[in-house]
mmCIF file of C-alpha atoms and ligand atoms in Angstrom:
data_model
loop_
_atom_site.group_PDB
_atom_site.id
_atom_site.type_symbol
_atom_site.label_atom_id
_atom_site.label_comp_id
_atom_site.label_asym_id
_atom_site.label_seq_id
_atom_site.Cartn_x
_atom_site.Cartn_y
_atom_site.Cartn_z
ATOM 1 C CA MET A 1 114.127 107.990 116.021
ATOM 2 C CA VAL A 2 111.341 107.163 113.643
ATOM 3 C CA LYS A 3 109.317 103.909 113.671
ATOM 4 C CA ALA A 4 107.510 103.125 110.360
ATOM 5 C CA VAL A 5 104.995 100.269 110.044
ATOM 6 C CA VAL A 6 104.035 98.300 106.658
ATOM 7 C CA CYS A 7 100.938 96.465 107.142
ATOM 8 C CA GLY A 8 100.505 93.936 104.203
ATOM 9 C CA ALA A 9 104.184 93.866 104.268
ATOM 10 C CA ALA A 10 104.464 90.395 102.789
ATOM 11 C CA GLY A 11 102.536 91.325 99.774
ATOM 12 C CA GLY A 12 103.487 92.227 95.968
ATOM 13 C CA ILE A 13 103.569 95.789 97.062
ATOM 14 C CA GLY A 14 104.524 95.294 100.716
ATOM 15 C CA GLN A 15 107.863 93.365 100.102
ATOM 16 C CA PRO A 16 109.548 95.935 97.787
ATOM 17 C CA LEU A 17 108.073 98.738 99.697
ATOM 18 C CA SER A 18 109.471 97.622 103.006
ATOM 19 C CA LEU A 19 112.965 97.161 101.110
ATOM 20 C CA LEU A 20 112.953 100.579 100.003
ATOM 21 C CA LEU A 21 111.752 101.885 103.394
ATOM 22 C CA LYS A 22 114.620 99.873 104.937
ATOM 23 C CA LEU A 23 117.099 101.992 102.723
ATOM 24 C CA ASN A 24 116.047 105.233 104.143
ATOM 25 C CA PRO A 25 118.448 106.137 106.974
ATOM 26 C CA ILE A 26 115.545 108.510 108.647
ATOM 27 C CA VAL A 27 113.751 105.135 109.367
ATOM 28 C CA THR A 28 115.493 103.538 112.768
ATOM 29 C CA GLU A 29 112.707 101.003 113.306
ATOM 30 C CA LEU A 30 110.734 99.250 110.822
ATOM 31 C CA ALA A 31 107.923 96.844 111.783
ATOM 32 C CA LEU A 32 106.453 94.508 109.121
ATOM 33 C CA TYR A 33 102.956 93.107 109.786
ATOM 34 C CA ASP A 34 100.715 90.815 107.762
ATOM 35 C CA VAL A 35 98.599 87.964 108.192
ATOM 36 C CA VAL A 36 101.156 85.704 106.456
ATOM 37 C CA ASN A 37 104.855 85.541 106.139
ATOM 38 C CA ALA A 38 105.955 88.945 107.805
ATOM 39 C CA VAL A 39 108.418 87.067 110.068
ATOM 40 C CA GLY A 40 110.101 85.832 107.053
ATOM 41 C CA VAL A 41 110.198 89.006 105.060
ATOM 42 C CA ALA A 42 111.550 90.828 108.228
ATOM 43 C CA ALA A 43 114.383 88.280 108.973
ATOM 44 C CA ASP A 44 115.441 88.811 105.252
ATOM 45 C CA LEU A 45 115.622 92.525 105.401
ATOM 46 C CA SER A 46 117.240 92.680 108.700
ATOM 47 C CA HIS A 47 120.474 91.508 107.127
ATOM 48 C CA ILE A 48 120.585 94.773 104.902
ATOM 49 C CA ALA A 49 123.183 97.101 106.480
ATOM 50 C CA SER A 50 121.110 100.405 107.200
ATOM 51 C CA PRO A 51 119.810 101.870 110.301
ATOM 52 C CA ALA A 52 116.565 100.486 110.498
ATOM 53 C CA GLN A 53 115.931 97.428 112.913
ATOM 54 C CA VAL A 54 113.380 95.208 111.409
ATOM 55 C CA THR A 55 110.841 93.165 113.290
ATOM 56 C CA GLY A 56 107.911 90.908 111.840
ATOM 57 C CA TYR A 57 104.553 90.407 113.211
ATOM 58 C CA LEU A 58 101.947 88.024 112.106
ATOM 59 C CA ALA A 59 98.330 89.227 112.738
ATOM 60 C CA SER A 60 97.229 86.106 114.601
ATOM 61 C CA GLN A 61 100.239 86.458 117.118
ATOM 62 C CA PRO A 62 98.935 87.367 120.702
ATOM 63 C CA ASP A 63 101.405 90.295 120.774
ATOM 64 C CA ALA A 64 100.717 91.446 117.493
ATOM 65 C CA ASP A 65 99.543 95.013 118.781
ATOM 66 C CA LYS A 66 103.524 95.503 119.239
ATOM 67 C CA ALA A 67 103.888 96.054 115.533
ATOM 68 C CA PHE A 68 102.006 99.503 116.003
ATOM 69 C CA GLN A 69 103.127 100.590 119.422
ATOM 70 C CA GLY A 70 105.000 103.709 119.216
ATOM 71 C CA ALA A 71 104.809 103.952 115.393
ATOM 72 C CA ASP A 72 105.320 107.384 113.761
ATOM 73 C CA ILE A 73 104.071 106.428 110.169
ATOM 74 C CA VAL A 74 101.847 103.456 109.125
ATOM 75 C CA VAL A 75 101.950 102.609 105.331
ATOM 76 C CA ILE A 76 99.169 100.357 104.371
ATOM 77 C CA PRO A 77 99.252 98.096 101.081
ATOM 78 C CA ALA A 78 97.127 95.329 102.854
ATOM 79 C CA GLY A 79 94.372 93.675 100.977
ATOM 80 C CA VAL A 80 93.475 91.949 97.625
ATOM 81 C CA PRO A 81 94.599 93.398 94.428
ATOM 82 C CA ARG A 82 92.590 93.284 91.066
ATOM 83 C CA LYS A 83 92.384 90.586 88.626
ATOM 84 C CA PRO A 84 91.515 91.154 84.972
ATOM 85 C CA GLY A 85 87.790 92.428 84.397
ATOM 86 C CA MET A 86 87.657 93.985 87.949
ATOM 87 C CA THR A 87 87.423 97.629 88.700
ATOM 88 C CA ARG A 88 88.969 99.279 91.826
ATOM 89 C CA ASP A 89 85.474 99.441 93.076
ATOM 90 C CA ASP A 90 85.099 95.483 93.190
ATOM 91 C CA LEU A 91 87.879 95.779 95.782
ATOM 92 C CA PHE A 92 85.379 96.985 98.313
ATOM 93 C CA VAL A 93 86.111 93.662 100.373
ATOM 94 C CA ASN A 94 89.219 95.598 101.535
ATOM 95 C CA ALA A 95 87.087 98.014 103.650
ATOM 96 C CA GLY A 96 86.804 95.338 106.298
ATOM 97 C CA ILE A 97 90.651 94.870 106.591
ATOM 98 C CA CYS A 98 91.114 98.662 106.529
ATOM 99 C CA ASN A 99 88.769 98.981 109.333
ATOM 100 C CA THR A 100 90.632 96.488 111.425
ATOM 101 C CA LEU A 101 93.903 97.867 110.759
ATOM 102 C CA ALA A 102 92.252 101.420 111.626
ATOM 103 C CA ASN A 103 91.202 100.232 115.014
ATOM 104 C CA SER A 104 94.772 98.618 115.611
ATOM 105 C CA ILE A 105 96.370 102.095 114.693
ATOM 106 C CA ALA A 106 93.843 104.143 117.004
ATOM 107 C CA LYS A 107 94.399 101.784 119.932
ATOM 108 C CA ASN A 108 98.283 101.718 119.716
ATOM 109 C CA ALA A 109 99.577 104.573 117.743
ATOM 110 C CA PRO A 110 96.882 107.210 117.814
ATOM 111 C CA ASN A 111 99.286 109.952 116.771
ATOM 112 C CA ALA A 112 100.768 108.184 113.737
ATOM 113 C CA PHE A 113 100.573 109.505 110.175
ATOM 114 C CA VAL A 114 98.739 107.222 108.096
ATOM 115 C CA LEU A 115 99.260 106.328 104.586
ATOM 116 C CA VAL A 116 96.567 104.375 102.631
ATOM 117 C CA ILE A 117 97.434 102.407 99.417
ATOM 118 C CA SER A 118 94.782 99.649 99.838
ATOM 119 C CA ASN A 119 92.121 99.946 96.972
ATOM 120 C CA PRO A 120 89.503 101.331 96.420
ATOM 121 C CA VAL A 121 91.361 104.323 97.910
ATOM 122 C CA ASN A 122 88.248 106.446 96.966
ATOM 123 C CA SER A 123 86.441 104.529 99.535
ATOM 124 C CA THR A 124 89.055 103.228 101.911
ATOM 125 C CA VAL A 125 90.398 106.545 103.040
ATOM 126 C CA PRO A 126 86.758 107.393 104.238
ATOM 127 C CA VAL A 127 86.772 104.096 106.116
ATOM 128 C CA PHE A 128 89.827 105.169 108.023
ATOM 129 C CA ALA A 129 88.584 108.486 108.620
ATOM 130 C CA GLU A 130 85.405 107.120 110.151
ATOM 131 C CA ALA A 131 87.154 104.443 112.234
ATOM 132 C CA PHE A 132 89.311 107.161 113.712
ATOM 133 C CA LYS A 133 86.355 109.589 114.308
ATOM 134 C CA LYS A 134 84.748 106.503 116.416
ATOM 135 C CA ALA A 135 87.772 106.167 118.452
ATOM 136 C CA GLY A 136 88.345 109.775 118.866
ATOM 137 C CA THR A 137 91.874 110.132 117.592
ATOM 138 C CA TYR A 138 91.090 111.425 113.995
ATOM 139 C CA ASP A 139 93.428 114.160 112.585
ATOM 140 C CA PRO A 140 92.692 114.715 108.929
ATOM 141 C CA LYS A 141 96.160 116.401 108.630
ATOM 142 C CA LYS A 142 97.631 112.962 109.172
ATOM 143 C CA LEU A 143 95.618 110.777 106.873
ATOM 144 C CA PHE A 144 96.682 110.463 103.331
ATOM 145 C CA GLY A 145 95.307 108.376 100.262
ATOM 146 C CA VAL A 146 98.214 107.432 98.081
ATOM 147 C CA SER A 147 97.363 108.515 94.532
ATOM 148 C CA HIS A 148 100.946 109.230 93.782
ATOM 149 C CA LEU A 149 101.245 106.347 91.369
ATOM 150 C CA ASP A 150 98.953 108.462 89.075
ATOM 151 C CA VAL A 151 101.303 111.333 89.291
ATOM 152 C CA VAL A 152 104.453 109.040 88.380
ATOM 153 C CA ARG A 153 102.404 107.755 85.587
ATOM 154 C CA ALA A 154 101.462 111.099 84.272
ATOM 155 C CA SER A 155 105.286 111.996 83.843
ATOM 156 C CA THR A 156 106.149 108.827 82.479
ATOM 157 C CA PHE A 157 103.369 108.356 79.838
ATOM 158 C CA ALA A 158 103.556 112.160 78.930
ATOM 159 C CA ALA A 159 107.270 111.990 78.042
ATOM 160 C CA THR A 160 106.625 108.930 76.027
ATOM 161 C CA ALA A 161 103.799 110.518 74.290
ATOM 162 C CA ILE A 162 105.977 113.633 73.377
ATOM 163 C CA GLY A 163 108.652 111.088 71.983
ATOM 164 C CA LYS A 164 111.106 111.494 75.041
ATOM 165 C CA PRO A 165 110.627 108.653 77.202
ATOM 166 C CA GLY A 166 114.050 108.874 78.719
ATOM 167 C CA ASP A 167 112.969 112.411 80.035
ATOM 168 C CA ALA A 168 110.251 111.022 82.164
ATOM 169 C CA ASP A 169 111.514 112.336 85.401
ATOM 170 C CA LYS A 170 111.744 115.938 83.887
ATOM 171 C CA TYR A 171 107.870 116.217 83.374
ATOM 172 C CA SER A 172 105.923 117.339 86.447
ATOM 173 C CA ILE A 173 101.874 116.969 86.019
ATOM 174 C CA PRO A 174 99.617 117.592 88.905
ATOM 175 C CA VAL A 175 96.890 114.736 89.222
ATOM 176 C CA VAL A 176 93.876 115.581 91.298
ATOM 177 C CA GLY A 177 90.508 114.087 91.762
ATOM 178 C CA GLY A 178 90.393 110.461 92.879
ATOM 179 C CA HIS A 179 92.251 107.228 92.386
ATOM 180 C CA SER A 180 90.292 105.164 89.963
ATOM 181 C CA GLY A 181 89.421 105.643 86.018
ATOM 182 C CA ALA A 182 87.348 108.884 85.338
ATOM 183 C CA THR A 183 88.022 110.200 88.810
ATOM 184 C CA ILE A 184 91.648 110.519 87.957
ATOM 185 C CA LEU A 185 92.156 114.096 86.913
ATOM 186 C CA PRO A 186 95.591 114.895 85.134
ATOM 187 C CA LEU A 187 96.145 118.641 84.900
ATOM 188 C CA LEU A 188 97.892 118.630 81.552
ATOM 189 C CA SER A 189 97.570 122.255 81.159
ATOM 190 C CA GLN A 190 99.695 122.838 84.179
ATOM 191 C CA ALA A 191 102.443 120.416 83.139
ATOM 192 C CA LYS A 192 106.007 121.636 83.636
ATOM 193 C CA PRO A 193 107.572 122.099 81.298
ATOM 194 C CA ALA A 194 104.651 122.897 79.273
ATOM 195 C CA ILE A 195 103.404 120.269 76.623
ATOM 196 C CA PRO A 196 101.745 122.324 73.698
ATOM 197 C CA GLU A 197 102.347 119.507 71.305
ATOM 198 C CA ILE A 198 99.965 117.349 73.416
ATOM 199 C CA LEU A 199 97.533 120.276 74.382
ATOM 200 C CA ASN A 200 96.898 121.290 70.937
ATOM 201 C CA ASP A 201 96.325 117.961 69.394
ATOM 202 C CA LYS A 202 92.979 116.570 70.720
ATOM 203 C CA GLU A 203 93.405 113.085 69.695
ATOM 204 C CA LYS A 204 96.978 112.725 71.559
ATOM 205 C CA ARG A 205 95.585 114.682 74.326
ATOM 206 C CA ASP A 206 92.615 112.248 74.834
ATOM 207 C CA ALA A 207 94.695 109.373 74.460
ATOM 208 C CA LEU A 208 97.164 110.573 77.206
ATOM 209 C CA VAL A 209 94.425 111.192 79.506
ATOM 210 C CA ASN A 210 93.083 107.888 78.915
ATOM 211 C CA ARG A 211 96.483 106.208 79.376
ATOM 212 C CA ILE A 212 96.939 107.983 82.638
ATOM 213 C CA GLN A 213 93.462 107.176 83.973
ATOM 214 C CA PHE A 214 93.523 103.502 82.876
ATOM 215 C CA GLY A 215 97.337 102.855 83.048
ATOM 216 C CA GLY A 216 96.670 100.397 86.034
ATOM 217 C CA ASP A 217 94.642 98.030 83.618
ATOM 218 C CA GLU A 218 97.852 97.811 81.311
ATOM 219 C CA VAL A 219 99.455 96.070 84.461
ATOM 220 C CA VAL A 220 96.584 93.961 85.423
ATOM 221 C CA LYS A 221 96.196 92.716 81.762
ATOM 222 C CA ALA A 222 99.825 92.055 81.223
ATOM 223 C CA LYS A 223 100.204 90.060 84.608
ATOM 224 C CA ASP A 224 97.191 88.142 83.445
ATOM 225 C CA GLY A 225 95.550 87.164 86.894
ATOM 226 C CA ALA A 226 98.757 87.404 88.714
ATOM 227 C CA GLY A 227 97.693 90.838 90.342
ATOM 228 C CA SER A 228 98.109 94.472 89.711
ATOM 229 C CA ALA A 229 101.001 96.967 89.887
ATOM 230 C CA THR A 230 103.129 95.999 92.649
ATOM 231 C CA LEU A 231 107.025 97.385 91.857
ATOM 232 C CA SER A 232 105.886 100.807 90.279
ATOM 233 C CA MET A 233 103.463 101.243 93.208
ATOM 234 C CA ALA A 234 106.204 100.425 95.723
ATOM 235 C CA GLN A 235 108.444 102.826 94.317
ATOM 236 C CA ALA A 236 105.666 105.541 94.151
ATOM 237 C CA GLY A 237 104.541 104.804 97.525
ATOM 238 C CA VAL A 238 107.936 104.988 99.144
ATOM 239 C CA GLU A 239 108.556 108.493 97.008
ATOM 240 C CA PHE A 240 105.482 109.640 98.631
ATOM 241 C CA THR A 241 106.316 108.287 102.204
ATOM 242 C CA ASN A 242 109.771 109.605 102.040
ATOM 243 C CA HIS A 243 108.463 113.206 101.113
ATOM 244 C CA VAL A 244 106.109 112.896 104.271
ATOM 245 C CA LEU A 245 108.995 111.543 106.328
ATOM 246 C CA ASP A 246 111.226 114.504 105.377
ATOM 247 C CA ALA A 247 108.501 117.162 106.029
ATOM 248 C CA VAL A 248 107.564 115.674 109.348
ATOM 249 C CA PHE A 249 111.014 114.420 110.776
ATOM 250 C CA GLY A 250 113.569 115.988 108.517
ATOM 251 C CA GLY A 251 112.483 119.769 108.640
ATOM 252 C CA LYS A 252 112.094 119.932 104.835
ATOM 253 C CA LYS A 253 109.758 122.697 104.266
ATOM 254 C CA GLY A 254 107.459 123.525 101.205
ATOM 255 C CA LYS A 255 107.236 120.312 99.372
ATOM 256 C CA ILE A 256 104.070 120.288 97.370
ATOM 257 C CA VAL A 257 102.630 116.938 96.458
ATOM 258 C CA GLN A 258 98.937 115.478 95.533
ATOM 259 C CA SER A 259 97.289 113.429 97.685
ATOM 260 C CA TYR A 260 93.549 112.037 98.459
ATOM 261 C CA ILE A 261 92.493 113.811 101.586
ATOM 262 C CA ASP A 262 89.711 114.876 103.865
ATOM 263 C CA LEU A 263 88.359 118.325 102.715
ATOM 264 C CA GLY A 264 86.553 118.827 105.988
ATOM 265 C CA ALA A 265 86.681 122.336 107.581
ATOM 266 C CA GLU A 266 89.327 121.137 110.023
ATOM 267 C CA ALA A 267 91.707 120.279 107.387
ATOM 268 C CA GLY A 268 91.039 123.586 105.529
ATOM 269 C CA GLY A 269 89.698 122.292 102.284
ATOM 270 C CA GLU A 270 86.701 124.665 102.183
ATOM 271 C CA GLY A 271 88.251 126.647 99.160
ATOM 272 C CA ILE A 272 88.516 123.480 97.203
ATOM 273 C CA LYS A 273 84.956 122.789 97.387
ATOM 274 C CA LYS A 274 84.234 126.151 96.005
ATOM 275 C CA GLU A 275 86.598 125.353 93.217
ATOM 276 C CA ILE A 276 85.195 122.156 92.346
ATOM 277 C CA GLY A 277 81.740 123.367 92.817
ATOM 278 C CA SER A 278 80.823 120.316 95.015
ATOM 279 C CA ASP A 279 80.885 119.626 98.679
ATOM 280 C CA LEU A 280 82.711 116.165 98.301
ATOM 281 C CA ALA A 281 84.215 115.267 101.489
ATOM 282 C CA PHE A 282 87.359 113.840 99.992
ATOM 283 C CA PHE A 283 89.487 114.827 96.891
ATOM 284 C CA SER A 284 92.950 114.460 95.908
ATOM 285 C CA VAL A 285 94.472 117.964 95.860
ATOM 286 C CA ASN A 286 97.728 119.812 96.154
ATOM 287 C CA ILE A 287 99.119 119.930 99.651
ATOM 288 C CA GLU A 288 101.907 121.507 101.151
ATOM 289 C CA LEU A 289 103.713 119.125 103.445
ATOM 290 C CA GLY A 290 104.989 120.377 106.852
ATOM 291 C CA PRO A 291 105.710 119.051 110.477
ATOM 292 C CA ALA A 292 101.962 118.692 111.255
ATOM 293 C CA GLY A 293 101.672 116.616 107.986
ATOM 294 C CA ILE A 294 99.266 118.688 105.646
ATOM 295 C CA GLU A 295 100.308 121.988 106.418
ATOM 296 C CA LYS A 296 98.207 123.687 103.662
ATOM 297 C CA ILE A 297 95.647 122.620 101.390
ATOM 298 C CA LEU A 298 96.556 124.592 98.053
ATOM 299 C CA PRO A 299 94.134 125.709 95.326
ATOM 300 C CA ILE A 300 93.724 123.533 92.094
ATOM 301 C CA GLY A 301 94.313 126.689 90.203
ATOM 302 C CA GLN A 302 93.415 127.411 86.582
ATOM 303 C CA ILE A 303 92.118 124.647 84.499
ATOM 304 C CA ASP A 304 91.044 124.735 80.921
ATOM 305 C CA ASP A 305 87.631 123.544 79.285
ATOM 306 C CA ALA A 306 88.784 120.204 78.718
ATOM 307 C CA GLU A 307 89.630 119.626 82.282
ATOM 308 C CA LYS A 308 86.416 121.312 83.508
ATOM 309 C CA ALA A 309 84.563 118.606 81.691
ATOM 310 C CA LEU A 310 86.631 115.864 83.160
ATOM 311 C CA LEU A 311 86.412 117.450 86.621
ATOM 312 C CA GLU A 312 82.522 117.331 86.264
ATOM 313 C CA ALA A 313 82.899 113.597 85.370
ATOM 314 C CA ALA A 314 85.261 112.836 88.336
ATOM 315 C CA VAL A 315 82.979 114.555 90.868
ATOM 316 C CA LYS A 316 80.108 112.556 89.843
ATOM 317 C CA GLU A 317 81.827 109.344 90.042
ATOM 318 C CA LEU A 318 83.468 110.145 93.410
ATOM 319 C CA GLY A 319 80.442 111.074 95.206
ATOM 320 C CA PRO A 320 79.073 107.509 95.634
ATOM 321 C CA SER A 321 82.460 106.080 96.478
ATOM 322 C CA ILE A 322 82.834 108.224 99.167
ATOM 323 C CA GLU A 323 79.425 107.583 100.340
ATOM 324 C CA LYS A 324 80.120 103.877 100.346
ATOM 325 C CA GLY A 325 83.259 104.347 102.589
ATOM 326 C CA VAL A 326 81.764 106.679 104.994
ATOM 327 C CA SER A 327 78.635 104.356 105.598
ATOM 328 C CA PHE A 328 80.754 101.196 105.723
ATOM 329 C CA GLN A 329 79.526 99.019 108.680
ATOM 330 C CA PRO A 330 82.060 96.578 109.831
ATOM 331 C CA ALA A 331 80.651 92.914 110.419
ATOM 332 C CA PRO A 332 80.528 92.542 114.352
ATOM 333 C CA PRO A 333 83.468 90.823 115.930
HETATM 334 P P1 NAI B 1 98.932 91.178 97.564
HETATM 335 O O1 NAI B 1 97.788 90.310 97.773
HETATM 336 O O2 NAI B 1 100.013 90.990 96.933
HETATM 337 O O3 NAI B 1 99.423 91.849 99.063
HETATM 338 C C1 NAI B 1 98.470 92.049 99.988
HETATM 339 C C2 NAI B 1 98.941 91.699 101.393
HETATM 340 O O4 NAI B 1 98.069 92.018 102.176
HETATM 341 C C3 NAI B 1 98.966 90.115 101.328
HETATM 342 O O5 NAI B 1 100.536 89.692 101.789
HETATM 343 C C4 NAI B 1 97.927 89.858 102.533
HETATM 344 O O6 NAI B 1 98.335 88.593 103.343
HETATM 345 C C5 NAI B 1 98.054 90.867 103.232
HETATM 346 N N1 NAI B 1 96.889 91.038 104.153
HETATM 347 C C6 NAI B 1 95.452 90.628 104.013
HETATM 348 N N2 NAI B 1 94.767 90.976 104.938
HETATM 349 C C7 NAI B 1 95.533 91.699 105.733
HETATM 350 C C8 NAI B 1 95.331 92.138 107.051
HETATM 351 N N3 NAI B 1 94.002 92.007 107.777
HETATM 352 N N4 NAI B 1 96.234 92.724 107.889
HETATM 353 C C9 NAI B 1 97.540 92.734 107.317
HETATM 354 N N5 NAI B 1 97.921 92.305 105.952
HETATM 355 C C10 NAI B 1 96.883 91.657 105.567
HETATM 356 O O7 NAI B 1 98.349 92.702 96.982
HETATM 357 P P2 NAI B 1 99.161 93.698 96.277
HETATM 358 O O8 NAI B 1 99.287 93.773 94.976
HETATM 359 O O9 NAI B 1 100.314 94.181 97.183
HETATM 360 O O10 NAI B 1 98.016 94.922 96.498
HETATM 361 C C11 NAI B 1 97.781 95.517 97.840
HETATM 362 C C12 NAI B 1 96.594 96.528 97.741
HETATM 363 O O11 NAI B 1 97.294 97.681 97.155
HETATM 364 C C13 NAI B 1 95.553 96.197 96.836
HETATM 365 O O12 NAI B 1 94.165 96.607 97.470
HETATM 366 C C14 NAI B 1 95.741 96.886 95.616
HETATM 367 O O13 NAI B 1 94.440 97.244 94.889
HETATM 368 C C15 NAI B 1 96.280 98.200 96.065
HETATM 369 N N6 NAI B 1 96.933 98.959 95.059
HETATM 370 C C16 NAI B 1 96.997 100.524 95.293
HETATM 371 C C17 NAI B 1 97.465 101.255 94.299
HETATM 372 C C18 NAI B 1 97.386 102.747 94.567
HETATM 373 O O14 NAI B 1 97.775 103.552 93.557
HETATM 374 N N7 NAI B 1 97.031 103.261 95.578
HETATM 375 C C19 NAI B 1 98.246 100.598 93.081
HETATM 376 C C20 NAI B 1 98.294 99.205 93.158
HETATM 377 C C21 NAI B 1 97.706 98.423 93.952
#
């Protein structure tokens, strides 16, 4: 019996993400939560013949807390998306929404696994961590910043750059760092299978790194004011969520993914701080999933000189974004 909650379920990401979660037979209860239209989306999805029983809750309902009660996992694509010309940092208005949701989770589902999609992820994950610390419910092994779309884009764009776009799902490229522009650090030197035709051509390599770092802008531009990536994010979000569900509730062992997480001593990230030469509190790293969530934080491993330069830039930009999230002060109720 697994209860999943989607916050922001009526949105561009929330709707397809809820649909895809409804199709996962591990999920037996699916609660959709939003400030608008969650009840309608729930009614619609409830007609699909799969195990999950779907309910919808508006934040304004007096019994809205029920959405969270007994939740095992909460996935959060709530908030405002980007418009052309905006960076993810311009979305810090979402910090208030994240803080409110964190308080509802702490009160009603203190043991839930929490997956944060809301941007700017580099700052909103620290907002969640701080709110949980204040509430006394924080477990860093259960808090994930979802940077998986960067990993999906890396596979797709690498296959395209090599001239084999149909083989996108055959390329695996770890992406570490953060989830915004220069903080996104694709480790092309660790690609599987190896991509020497890109690594040995500086122009192609720089272009591929740039496309992975700024791929989100392509969608923002093409949608021309109607938002940012929603369908690819929903797919990436559910792929990541399903990995967590499989590890925690499905007994699957040894799955390694990348996620933007707390490197605090409690979570075992001290080794990463040595590797990146910085004591950043949050970073996207390789993690092994298990019943506790983040079972192990794994080393970044060997990187080449080009990646060392990118790492330096990523670390520099991440520091202030993390600080902004950590020091966020919610408006008084
Ligand atoms: P959207 O505007 O279509 O949907 C957001 C939903 O959140 C809306 O239905 C809205 O009513 C709801 N919402 C607002 N305040 C809420 C609250 N207090 N409680 C519950 N629900 C609330 O936006 P979209 O395109 O779905 O994007 C959502 C977020 O995901 C944005 O912050 C966006 O930047 C981010 N995003 C993250 C990505 C990642 O890789 N992590 C990729 C793409 C987008």
